[in-house]
Coordinates of C-alpha atoms and ligand atoms in Angstrom, one line a residue:
X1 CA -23.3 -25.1 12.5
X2 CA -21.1 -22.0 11.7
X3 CA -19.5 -21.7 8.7
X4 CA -16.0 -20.5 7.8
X5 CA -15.3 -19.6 4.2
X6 CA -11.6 -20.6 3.1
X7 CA -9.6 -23.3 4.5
X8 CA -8.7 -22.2 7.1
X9 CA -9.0 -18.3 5.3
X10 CA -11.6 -16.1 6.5
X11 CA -13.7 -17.4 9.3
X12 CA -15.7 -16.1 12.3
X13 CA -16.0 -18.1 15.4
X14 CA -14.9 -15.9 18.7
X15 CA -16.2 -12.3 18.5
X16 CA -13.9 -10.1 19.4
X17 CA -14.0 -6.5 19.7
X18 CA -11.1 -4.3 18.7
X19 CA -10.0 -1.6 21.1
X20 CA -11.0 1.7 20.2
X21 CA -7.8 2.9 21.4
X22 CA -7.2 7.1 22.1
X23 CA -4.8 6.5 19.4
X24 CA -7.5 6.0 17.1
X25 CA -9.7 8.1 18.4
X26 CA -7.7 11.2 18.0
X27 CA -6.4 10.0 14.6
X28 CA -6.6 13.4 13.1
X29 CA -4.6 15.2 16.0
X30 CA -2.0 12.3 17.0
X31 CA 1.8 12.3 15.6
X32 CA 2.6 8.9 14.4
X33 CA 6.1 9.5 15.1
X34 CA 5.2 9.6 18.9
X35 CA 4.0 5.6 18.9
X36 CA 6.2 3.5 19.8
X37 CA 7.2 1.3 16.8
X38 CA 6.0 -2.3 18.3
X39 CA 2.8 -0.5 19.3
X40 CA 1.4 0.3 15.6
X41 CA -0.6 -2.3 15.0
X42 CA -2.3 -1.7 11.4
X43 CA -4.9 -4.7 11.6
X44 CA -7.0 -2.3 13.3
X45 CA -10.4 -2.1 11.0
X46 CA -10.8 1.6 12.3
X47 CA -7.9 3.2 10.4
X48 CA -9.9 1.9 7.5
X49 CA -12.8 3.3 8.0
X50 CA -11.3 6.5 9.3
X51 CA -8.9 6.6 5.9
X52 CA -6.0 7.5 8.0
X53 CA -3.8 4.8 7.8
X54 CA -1.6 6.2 5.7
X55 CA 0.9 7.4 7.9
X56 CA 1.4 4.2 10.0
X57 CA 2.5 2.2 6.6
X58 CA 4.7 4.9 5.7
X59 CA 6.4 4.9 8.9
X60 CA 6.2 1.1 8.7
X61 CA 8.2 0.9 4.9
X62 CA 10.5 4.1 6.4
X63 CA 11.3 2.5 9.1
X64 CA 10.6 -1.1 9.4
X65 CA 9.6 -2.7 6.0
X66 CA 9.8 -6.2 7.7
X67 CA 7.8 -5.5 11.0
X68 CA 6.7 -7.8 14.3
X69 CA 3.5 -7.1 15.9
X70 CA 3.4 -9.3 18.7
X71 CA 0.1 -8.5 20.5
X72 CA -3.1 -7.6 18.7
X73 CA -6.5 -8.6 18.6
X74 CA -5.8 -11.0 15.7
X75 CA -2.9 -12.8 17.2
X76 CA 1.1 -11.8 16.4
X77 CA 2.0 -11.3 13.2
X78 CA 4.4 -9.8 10.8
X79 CA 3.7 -6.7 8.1
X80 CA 5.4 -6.4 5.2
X81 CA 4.8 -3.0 3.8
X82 CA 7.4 -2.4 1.2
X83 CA 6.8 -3.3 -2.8
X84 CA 9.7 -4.9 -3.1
X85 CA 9.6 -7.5 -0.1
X86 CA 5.8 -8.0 -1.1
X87 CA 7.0 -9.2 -4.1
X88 CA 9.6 -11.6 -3.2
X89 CA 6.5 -12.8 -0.2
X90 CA 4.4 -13.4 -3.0
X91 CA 6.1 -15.7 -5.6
X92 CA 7.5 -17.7 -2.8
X93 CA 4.6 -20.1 -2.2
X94 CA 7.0 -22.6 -0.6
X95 CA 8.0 -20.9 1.7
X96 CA 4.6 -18.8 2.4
X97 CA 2.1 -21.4 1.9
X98 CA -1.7 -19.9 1.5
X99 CA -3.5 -23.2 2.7
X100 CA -1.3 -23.8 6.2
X101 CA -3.0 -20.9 7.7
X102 CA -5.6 -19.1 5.1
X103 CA -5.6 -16.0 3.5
X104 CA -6.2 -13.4 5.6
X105 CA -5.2 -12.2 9.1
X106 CA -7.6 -14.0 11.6
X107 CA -6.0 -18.1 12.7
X108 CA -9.0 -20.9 12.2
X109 CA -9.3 -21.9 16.0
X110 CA -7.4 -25.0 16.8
X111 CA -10.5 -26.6 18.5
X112 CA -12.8 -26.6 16.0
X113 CA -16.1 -28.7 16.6
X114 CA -18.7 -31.1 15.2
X115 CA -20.5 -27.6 14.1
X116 CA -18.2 -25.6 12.5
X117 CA -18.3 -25.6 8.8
X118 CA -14.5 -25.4 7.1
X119 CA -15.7 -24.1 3.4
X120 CA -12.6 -24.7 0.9
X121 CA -11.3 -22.9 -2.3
X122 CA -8.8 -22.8 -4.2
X123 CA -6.8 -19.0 -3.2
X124 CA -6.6 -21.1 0.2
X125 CA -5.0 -23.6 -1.7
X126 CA -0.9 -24.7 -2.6
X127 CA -0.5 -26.6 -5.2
X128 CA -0.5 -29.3 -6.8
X129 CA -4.9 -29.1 -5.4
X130 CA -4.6 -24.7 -6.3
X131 CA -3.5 -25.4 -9.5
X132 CA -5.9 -27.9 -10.8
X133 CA -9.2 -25.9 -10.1
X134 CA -7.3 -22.7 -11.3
X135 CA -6.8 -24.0 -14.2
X136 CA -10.5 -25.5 -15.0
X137 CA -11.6 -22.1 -13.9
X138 CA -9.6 -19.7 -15.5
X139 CA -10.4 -19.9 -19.2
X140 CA -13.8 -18.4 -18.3
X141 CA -12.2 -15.2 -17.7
X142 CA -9.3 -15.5 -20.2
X143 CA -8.9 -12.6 -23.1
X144 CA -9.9 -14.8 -25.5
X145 CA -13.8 -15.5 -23.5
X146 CA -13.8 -12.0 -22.5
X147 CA -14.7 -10.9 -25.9
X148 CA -17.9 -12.7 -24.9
X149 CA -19.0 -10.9 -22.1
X150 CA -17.5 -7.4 -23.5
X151 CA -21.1 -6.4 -25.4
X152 CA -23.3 -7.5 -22.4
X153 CA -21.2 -5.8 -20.1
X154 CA -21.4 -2.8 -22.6
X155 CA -25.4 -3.1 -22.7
X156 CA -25.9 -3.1 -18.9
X157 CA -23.5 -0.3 -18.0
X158 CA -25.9 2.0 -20.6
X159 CA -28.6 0.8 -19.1
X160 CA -27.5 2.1 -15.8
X161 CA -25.9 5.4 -16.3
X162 CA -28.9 6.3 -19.1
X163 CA -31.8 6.0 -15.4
X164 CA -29.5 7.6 -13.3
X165 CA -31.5 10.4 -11.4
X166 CA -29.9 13.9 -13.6
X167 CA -29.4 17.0 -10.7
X168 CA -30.6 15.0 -8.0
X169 CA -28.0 13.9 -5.2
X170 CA -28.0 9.9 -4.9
X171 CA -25.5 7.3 -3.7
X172 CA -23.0 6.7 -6.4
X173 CA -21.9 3.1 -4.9
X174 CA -25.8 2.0 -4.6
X175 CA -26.9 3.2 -7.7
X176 CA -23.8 2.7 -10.3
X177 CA -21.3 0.2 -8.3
X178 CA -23.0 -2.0 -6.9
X179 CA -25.8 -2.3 -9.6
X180 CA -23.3 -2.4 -12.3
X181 CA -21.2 -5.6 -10.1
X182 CA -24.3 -7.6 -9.3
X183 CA -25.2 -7.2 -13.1
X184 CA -21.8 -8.8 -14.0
X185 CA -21.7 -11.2 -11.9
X186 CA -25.2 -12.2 -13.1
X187 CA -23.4 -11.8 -16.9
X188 CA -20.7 -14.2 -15.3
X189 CA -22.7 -17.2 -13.6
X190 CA -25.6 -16.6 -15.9
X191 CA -27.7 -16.0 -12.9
X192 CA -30.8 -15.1 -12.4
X193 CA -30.8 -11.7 -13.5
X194 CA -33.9 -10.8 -11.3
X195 CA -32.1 -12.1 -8.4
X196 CA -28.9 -10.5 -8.6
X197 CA -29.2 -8.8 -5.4
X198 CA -28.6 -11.9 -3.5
X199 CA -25.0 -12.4 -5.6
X200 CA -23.9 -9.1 -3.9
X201 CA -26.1 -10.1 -0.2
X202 CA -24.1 -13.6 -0.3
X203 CA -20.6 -11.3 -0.5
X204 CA -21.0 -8.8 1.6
X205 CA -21.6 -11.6 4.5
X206 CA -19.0 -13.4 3.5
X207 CA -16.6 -10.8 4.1
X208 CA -18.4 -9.1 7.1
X209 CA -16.6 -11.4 9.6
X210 CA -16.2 -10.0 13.1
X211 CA -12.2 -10.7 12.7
X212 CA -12.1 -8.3 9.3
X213 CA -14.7 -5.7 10.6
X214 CA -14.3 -5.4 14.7
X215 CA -18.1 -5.4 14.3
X216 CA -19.9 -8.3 16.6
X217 CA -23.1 -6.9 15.8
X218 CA -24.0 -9.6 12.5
X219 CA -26.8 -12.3 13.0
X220 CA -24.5 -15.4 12.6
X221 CA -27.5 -17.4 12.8
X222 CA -29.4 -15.7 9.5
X223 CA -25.8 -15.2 7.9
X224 CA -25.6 -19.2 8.4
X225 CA -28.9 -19.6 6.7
X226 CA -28.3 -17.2 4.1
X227 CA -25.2 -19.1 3.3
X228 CA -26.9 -22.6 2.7
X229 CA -29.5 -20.7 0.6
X230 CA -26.5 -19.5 -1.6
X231 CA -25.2 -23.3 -1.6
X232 CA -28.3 -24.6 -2.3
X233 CA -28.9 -21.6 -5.3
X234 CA -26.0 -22.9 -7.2
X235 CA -26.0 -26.7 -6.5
X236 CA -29.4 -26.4 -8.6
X237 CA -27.7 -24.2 -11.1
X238 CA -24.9 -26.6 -11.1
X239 CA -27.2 -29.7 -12.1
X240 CA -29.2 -28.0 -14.6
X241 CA -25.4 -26.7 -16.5
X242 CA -24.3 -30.2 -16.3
X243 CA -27.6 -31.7 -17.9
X244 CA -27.3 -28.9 -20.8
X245 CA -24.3 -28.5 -23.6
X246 CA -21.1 -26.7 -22.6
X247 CA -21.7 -23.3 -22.6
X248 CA -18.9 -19.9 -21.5
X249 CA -20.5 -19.3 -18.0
X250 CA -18.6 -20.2 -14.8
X251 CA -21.0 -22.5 -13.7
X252 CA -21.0 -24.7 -16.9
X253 CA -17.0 -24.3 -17.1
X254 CA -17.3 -25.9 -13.4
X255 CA -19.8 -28.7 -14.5
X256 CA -18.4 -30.1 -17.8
X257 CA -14.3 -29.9 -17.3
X258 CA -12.7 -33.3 -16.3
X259 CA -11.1 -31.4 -13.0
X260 CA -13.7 -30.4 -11.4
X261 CA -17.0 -32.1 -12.2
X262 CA -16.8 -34.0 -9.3
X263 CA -16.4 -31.1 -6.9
X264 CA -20.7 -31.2 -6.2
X265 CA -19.9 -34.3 -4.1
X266 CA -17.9 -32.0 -1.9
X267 CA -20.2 -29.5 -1.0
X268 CA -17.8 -27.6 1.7
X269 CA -15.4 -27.2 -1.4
X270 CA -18.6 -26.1 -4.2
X271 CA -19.7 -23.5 -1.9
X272 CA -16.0 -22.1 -1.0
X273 CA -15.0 -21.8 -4.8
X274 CA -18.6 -20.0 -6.0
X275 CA -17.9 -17.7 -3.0
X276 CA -14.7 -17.2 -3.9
X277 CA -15.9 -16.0 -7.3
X278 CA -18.7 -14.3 -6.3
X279 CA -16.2 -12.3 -3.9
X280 CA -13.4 -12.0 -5.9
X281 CA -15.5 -10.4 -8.6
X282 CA -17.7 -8.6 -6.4
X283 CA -16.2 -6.4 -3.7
X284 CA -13.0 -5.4 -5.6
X285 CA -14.6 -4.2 -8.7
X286 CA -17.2 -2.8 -6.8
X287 CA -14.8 -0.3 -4.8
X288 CA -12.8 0.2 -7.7
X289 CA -15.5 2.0 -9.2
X290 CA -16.3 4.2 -5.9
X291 CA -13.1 4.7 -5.3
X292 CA -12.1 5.9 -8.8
X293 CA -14.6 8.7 -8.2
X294 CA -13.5 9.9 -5.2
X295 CA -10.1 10.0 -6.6
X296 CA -10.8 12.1 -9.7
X297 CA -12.7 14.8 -7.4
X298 CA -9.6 14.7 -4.9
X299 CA -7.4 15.8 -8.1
X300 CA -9.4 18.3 -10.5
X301 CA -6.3 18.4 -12.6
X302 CA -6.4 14.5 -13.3
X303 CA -10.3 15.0 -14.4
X304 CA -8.8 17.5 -16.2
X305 CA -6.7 15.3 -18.0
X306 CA -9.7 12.8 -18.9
X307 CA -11.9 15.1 -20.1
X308 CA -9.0 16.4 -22.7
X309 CA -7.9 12.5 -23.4
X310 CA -10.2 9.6 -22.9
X311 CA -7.4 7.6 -24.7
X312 CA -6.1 7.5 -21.0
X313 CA -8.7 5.8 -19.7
X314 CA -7.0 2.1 -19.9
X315 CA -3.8 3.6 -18.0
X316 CA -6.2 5.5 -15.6
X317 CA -8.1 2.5 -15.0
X318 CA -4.6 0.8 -13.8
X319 CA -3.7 3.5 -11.9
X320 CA -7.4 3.6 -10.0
X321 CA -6.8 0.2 -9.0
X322 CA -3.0 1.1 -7.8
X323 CA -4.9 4.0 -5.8
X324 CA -8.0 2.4 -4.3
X325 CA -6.3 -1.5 -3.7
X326 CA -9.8 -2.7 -2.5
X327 CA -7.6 -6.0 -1.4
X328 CA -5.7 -4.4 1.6
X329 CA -4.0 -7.4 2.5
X330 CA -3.2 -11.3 1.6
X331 CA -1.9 -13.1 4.6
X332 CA 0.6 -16.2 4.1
X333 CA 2.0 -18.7 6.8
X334 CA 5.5 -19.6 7.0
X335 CA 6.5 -23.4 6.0
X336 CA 10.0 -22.9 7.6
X337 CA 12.4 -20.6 9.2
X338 CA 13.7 -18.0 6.8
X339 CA 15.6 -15.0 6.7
X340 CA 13.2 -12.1 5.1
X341 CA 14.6 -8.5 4.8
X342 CA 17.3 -9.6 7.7
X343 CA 14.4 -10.6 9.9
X344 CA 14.2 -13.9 10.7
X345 CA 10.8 -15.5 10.2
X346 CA 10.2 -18.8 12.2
X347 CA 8.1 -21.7 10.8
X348 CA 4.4 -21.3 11.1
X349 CA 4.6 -17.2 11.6
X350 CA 1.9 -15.0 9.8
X351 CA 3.0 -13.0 7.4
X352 CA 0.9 -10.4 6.0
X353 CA 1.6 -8.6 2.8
X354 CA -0.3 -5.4 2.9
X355 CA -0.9 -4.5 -0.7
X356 CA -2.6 -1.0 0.1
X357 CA 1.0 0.0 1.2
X358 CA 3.2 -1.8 -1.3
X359 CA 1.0 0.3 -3.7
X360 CA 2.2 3.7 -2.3
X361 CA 5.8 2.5 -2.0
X362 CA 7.3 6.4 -2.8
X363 CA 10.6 4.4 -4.4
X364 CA 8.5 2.9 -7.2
X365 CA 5.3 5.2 -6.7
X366 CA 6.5 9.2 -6.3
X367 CA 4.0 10.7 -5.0
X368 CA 2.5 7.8 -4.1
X369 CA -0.5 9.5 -2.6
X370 CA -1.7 11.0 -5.5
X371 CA -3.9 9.7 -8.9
X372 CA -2.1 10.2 -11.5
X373 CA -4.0 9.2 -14.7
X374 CA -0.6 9.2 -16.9
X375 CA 1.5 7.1 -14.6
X376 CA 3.6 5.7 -16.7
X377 CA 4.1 2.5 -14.1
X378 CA 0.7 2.1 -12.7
X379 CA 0.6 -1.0 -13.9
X380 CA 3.6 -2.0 -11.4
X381 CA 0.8 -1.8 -8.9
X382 CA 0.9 -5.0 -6.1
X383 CA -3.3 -5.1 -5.9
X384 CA -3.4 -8.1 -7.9
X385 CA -0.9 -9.9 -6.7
X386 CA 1.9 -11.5 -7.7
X387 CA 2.6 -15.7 -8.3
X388 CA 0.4 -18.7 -8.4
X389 CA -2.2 -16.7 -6.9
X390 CA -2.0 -13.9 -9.4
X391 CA -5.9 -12.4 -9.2
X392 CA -7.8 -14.2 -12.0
X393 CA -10.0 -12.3 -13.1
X394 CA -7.6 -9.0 -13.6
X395 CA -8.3 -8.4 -16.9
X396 CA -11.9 -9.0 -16.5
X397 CA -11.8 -6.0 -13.8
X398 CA -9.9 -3.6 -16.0
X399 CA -12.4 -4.7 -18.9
X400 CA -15.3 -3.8 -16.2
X401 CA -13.9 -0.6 -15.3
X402 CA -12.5 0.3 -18.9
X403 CA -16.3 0.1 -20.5
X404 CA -17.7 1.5 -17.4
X405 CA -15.4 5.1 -17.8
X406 CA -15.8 5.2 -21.6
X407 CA -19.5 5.0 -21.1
X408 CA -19.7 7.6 -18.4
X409 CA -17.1 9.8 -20.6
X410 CA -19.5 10.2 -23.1
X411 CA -22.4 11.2 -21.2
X412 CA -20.9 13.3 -18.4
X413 CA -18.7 16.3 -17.7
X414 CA -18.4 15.9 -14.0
X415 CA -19.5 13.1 -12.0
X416 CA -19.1 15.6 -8.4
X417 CA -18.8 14.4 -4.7
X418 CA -20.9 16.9 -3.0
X419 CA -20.3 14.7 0.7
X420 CA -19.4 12.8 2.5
X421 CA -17.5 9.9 2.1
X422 CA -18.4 6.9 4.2
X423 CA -15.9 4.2 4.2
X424 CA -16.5 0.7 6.4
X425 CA -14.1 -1.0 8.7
X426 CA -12.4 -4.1 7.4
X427 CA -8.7 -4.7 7.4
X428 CA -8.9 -7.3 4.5
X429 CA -11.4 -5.1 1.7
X430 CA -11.3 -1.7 1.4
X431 CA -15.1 -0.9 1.3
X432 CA -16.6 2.1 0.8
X433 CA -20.5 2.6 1.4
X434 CA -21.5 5.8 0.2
X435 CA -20.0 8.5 -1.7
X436 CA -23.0 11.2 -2.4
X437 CA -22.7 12.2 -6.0
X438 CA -24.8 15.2 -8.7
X439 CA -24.2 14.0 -12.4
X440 CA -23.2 17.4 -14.9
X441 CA -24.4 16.2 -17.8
X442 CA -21.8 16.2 -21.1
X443 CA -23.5 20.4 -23.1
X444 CA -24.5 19.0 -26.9
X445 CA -22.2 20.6 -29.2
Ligands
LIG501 C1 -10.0 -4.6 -9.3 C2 -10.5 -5.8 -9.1 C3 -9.8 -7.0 -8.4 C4 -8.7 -6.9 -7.5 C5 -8.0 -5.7 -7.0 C6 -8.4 -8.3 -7.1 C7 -7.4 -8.7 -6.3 C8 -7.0 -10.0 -6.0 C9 -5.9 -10.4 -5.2 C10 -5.1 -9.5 -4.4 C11 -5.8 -11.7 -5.2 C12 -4.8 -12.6 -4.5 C13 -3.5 -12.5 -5.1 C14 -2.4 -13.2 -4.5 O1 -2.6 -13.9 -3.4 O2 -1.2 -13.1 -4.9 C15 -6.9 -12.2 -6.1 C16 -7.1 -13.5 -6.4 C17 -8.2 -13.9 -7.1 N1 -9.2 -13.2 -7.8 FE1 -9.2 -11.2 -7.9 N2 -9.3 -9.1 -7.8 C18 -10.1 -8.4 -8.6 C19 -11.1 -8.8 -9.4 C20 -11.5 -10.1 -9.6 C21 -12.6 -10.6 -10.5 C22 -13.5 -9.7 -11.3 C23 -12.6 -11.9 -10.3 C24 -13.6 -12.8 -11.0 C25 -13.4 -13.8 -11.7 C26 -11.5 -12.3 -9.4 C27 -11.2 -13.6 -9.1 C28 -10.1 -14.0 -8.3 C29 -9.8 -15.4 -8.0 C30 -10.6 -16.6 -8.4 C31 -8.6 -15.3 -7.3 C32 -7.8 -16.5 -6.7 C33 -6.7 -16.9 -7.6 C34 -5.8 -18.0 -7.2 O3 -5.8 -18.3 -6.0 O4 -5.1 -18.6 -8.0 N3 -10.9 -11.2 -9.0 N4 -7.6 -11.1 -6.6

């Protein structure tokens, strides 16, 4: 039995390995100007995890903003790189449907058999089915029941940045990032706070598909197992929320609305809406954090601007996300022929909108490239989305990331990178696995 998470969204079933291409290689020394244009082919996970991708998508929005790949690993496909077609992809969900062909860039295999597992969820979804379970799902995260997880959220980042290790080097995105995201997920489900560990385990292989990562190297067989212990996890959760009042958790949202009480009968569709959750609210915060760090230590004078004004934090936080986009890409499926950007699209093409480039789009962005805590338009940024499929839990995130740099503001001067870097290859979430850090603490006045 293998198991596919989306409908027909992200899936593994052929492994297939990615060329390491010269080209990628030698990113440091090549001149993107020297590729051919119908040769760049930016679903490579490698210029991910080599952080050079960067010129490809600005030769891509330069010269190309609507562009055909025709032969890659994952199948043809088109990019769309620029802010402003990204937009007009994403609030078109007639024409670039989200359940016809999933959400990101690998196609479900047309012969599916008597063991593959199709898990649902709702971002997979078109309405009218996408709008129904948004809607039982989203007043759990709405302003008004954030104010409910605001002080918890509060409590455990203390906890965390009061043990970390003072003068000692340690991994920032072990210790703070991913500790602080499996803490409110916990906060979010009302988990098992002992077992949070398996919240972020149950993630990380959901994403880790050989299509995202080019890696073959993952025990399908224990990931498959692992999986059904995650179903199983919250199918008892489930019936112990339902038996008890209403209360603000996911899990009890899930059990007691009209909409979706049935959906335990349907475990394909249970599992692929708690992973969804568990996903959406895992990885992207998670990098977020990491990636705010790095970004502050890239540009001294925008920690220099935090340290004279916390008040910019909230803007900062918008513009971290804008600068890291841990979603580098949604993928939509055309429902007919149409005319996009004077290319013409044909029914059932792939269309990916690659967020990570929108978001350094020089005509909205200037210098795109850099953090800029004051950005007066950071909030114009494309990594949530756009339309029906807006990401939910946005304002959670900022929330997240808002407490999390007031907290560390008060207690250090300079969280410094003193390594390196090391960033994982995915085409779909920008991950980043270790980012070596030595905490200065705040001198008491
Ligand atoms: C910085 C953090 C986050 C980023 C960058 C992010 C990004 C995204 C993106 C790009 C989408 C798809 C948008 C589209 O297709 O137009 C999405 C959807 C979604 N996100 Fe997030 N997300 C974040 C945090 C969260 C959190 C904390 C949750 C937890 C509740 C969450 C839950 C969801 C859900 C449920 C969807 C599906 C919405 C739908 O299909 O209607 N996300 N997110």
């Amino acid at each position: 039995m293998r198991p596919i998470l989306g409908k027909k969204g992200i899936f593994w079933q052929n492994r297939i390995n990615f060329k390491q291409d010269t080209e990628m290689s030698e990113a440091n020394k090549i001149n993107i100007d020297d590729i051919p244009l119908d040769k760049i082919d930016v679903s490579n996970p490698l210029i991910y995890a080599r952080d050079c991708w960067q010129p490809y998508f600005a030769r891509l929005r330069d010269e190309a903003p609507i562009h055909y790949q025709a032969d890659s690993p994952v199948g043809a496909y088109w990019s769309v790189s620029s802010h402003e077609l990204i937009k007009q992809v994403d609030t078109n969900h007639q024409v670039f449907s989200s359940e016809l062909g999933g959400i990101s860039i690998p196609d479900l295999p047309e012969d599916l058999d008597d063991n593959t597992v199709a898990i649902e969820n709702f971002i997979a979804m078109d309405p009218p089915g996408h709008d129904v379970q948004r809607a039982t799902v989203s007043p759990s995260v709405a302003p008004s029941n954030l104010a409910n997880f605001e002080p918890i959220i509060r409590e455990r980042v203390t906890d965390i940045l009061d043990n970390l290790p003072v003068g000692k080097t340690f991994n920032w995105v072990e210790e703070v990032s991913i500790e602080l995201t499996a803490r409110m997920l916990t906060t979010l489900f009302d988990f098992p706070y002992e077992d949070r560990r398996k919240l972020i385990h149950w993630s990380d292989i959901t994403t880790a598909v050989p299509e995202l990562t080019g890696d073959d190297g993952l025990d399908m067989d224990q990931r498959k197992e692992d999986l059904m212990e995650c179903a199983a996890t919250f199918m008892g959760l489930w019936q112990e929320r339902a038996a008890a009042p209403p209360k603000f958790d996911l899990i009890s949202m899930l059990a007691h609305s009209e909409d979706t009480k049935d959906m335990i009968n349907n475990p394909l569709l249970f599992l692929g809406n708690i992973l969804l959750l568990i996903v959406g609210g895992n990885d992207t915060t998670r990098n977020s954090i990491s990636g705010g760090i790095i970004g502050l230590n890239q540009f001294p004078d925008e920690y220099q601007k935090l340290r004279d004004n916390p008040g910019l934090i909230p803007n900062m936080v918008a513009e971290m996300i804008r600068w890291q986009t841990p979603v580098i890409h949604m993928r939509r499926t055309a429902t007919q022929d149409f005319v996009l950007g004077g290319k013409q699209i044909k029914e059932n093409d792939k269309v990916i909108m690659w967020y990570l480039s929108g978001n350094r789009d020089e005509s909205v962005f200037p210098e795109a490239d850099k953090l800029i805590i004051d950005r007066k338009n950071a909030r114009a940024h494309v990594a949530f989305g756009f339309g029906i499929h807006r990401c939910m839990g946005n304002r959670l995130a900022e929330m997240q990331l808002r407490v999390l740099w007031e907290e560390i503001v008060t207690r250090f001067d300079y969280v410094e990178v003193v390594g390196d870097v090391k960033r994982l290859p995915n085409n779909f979430i920008r991950g980043i696995a270790d980012v070596p850090v030595i905490l200065h603490p705040k001198k008491q006045a």
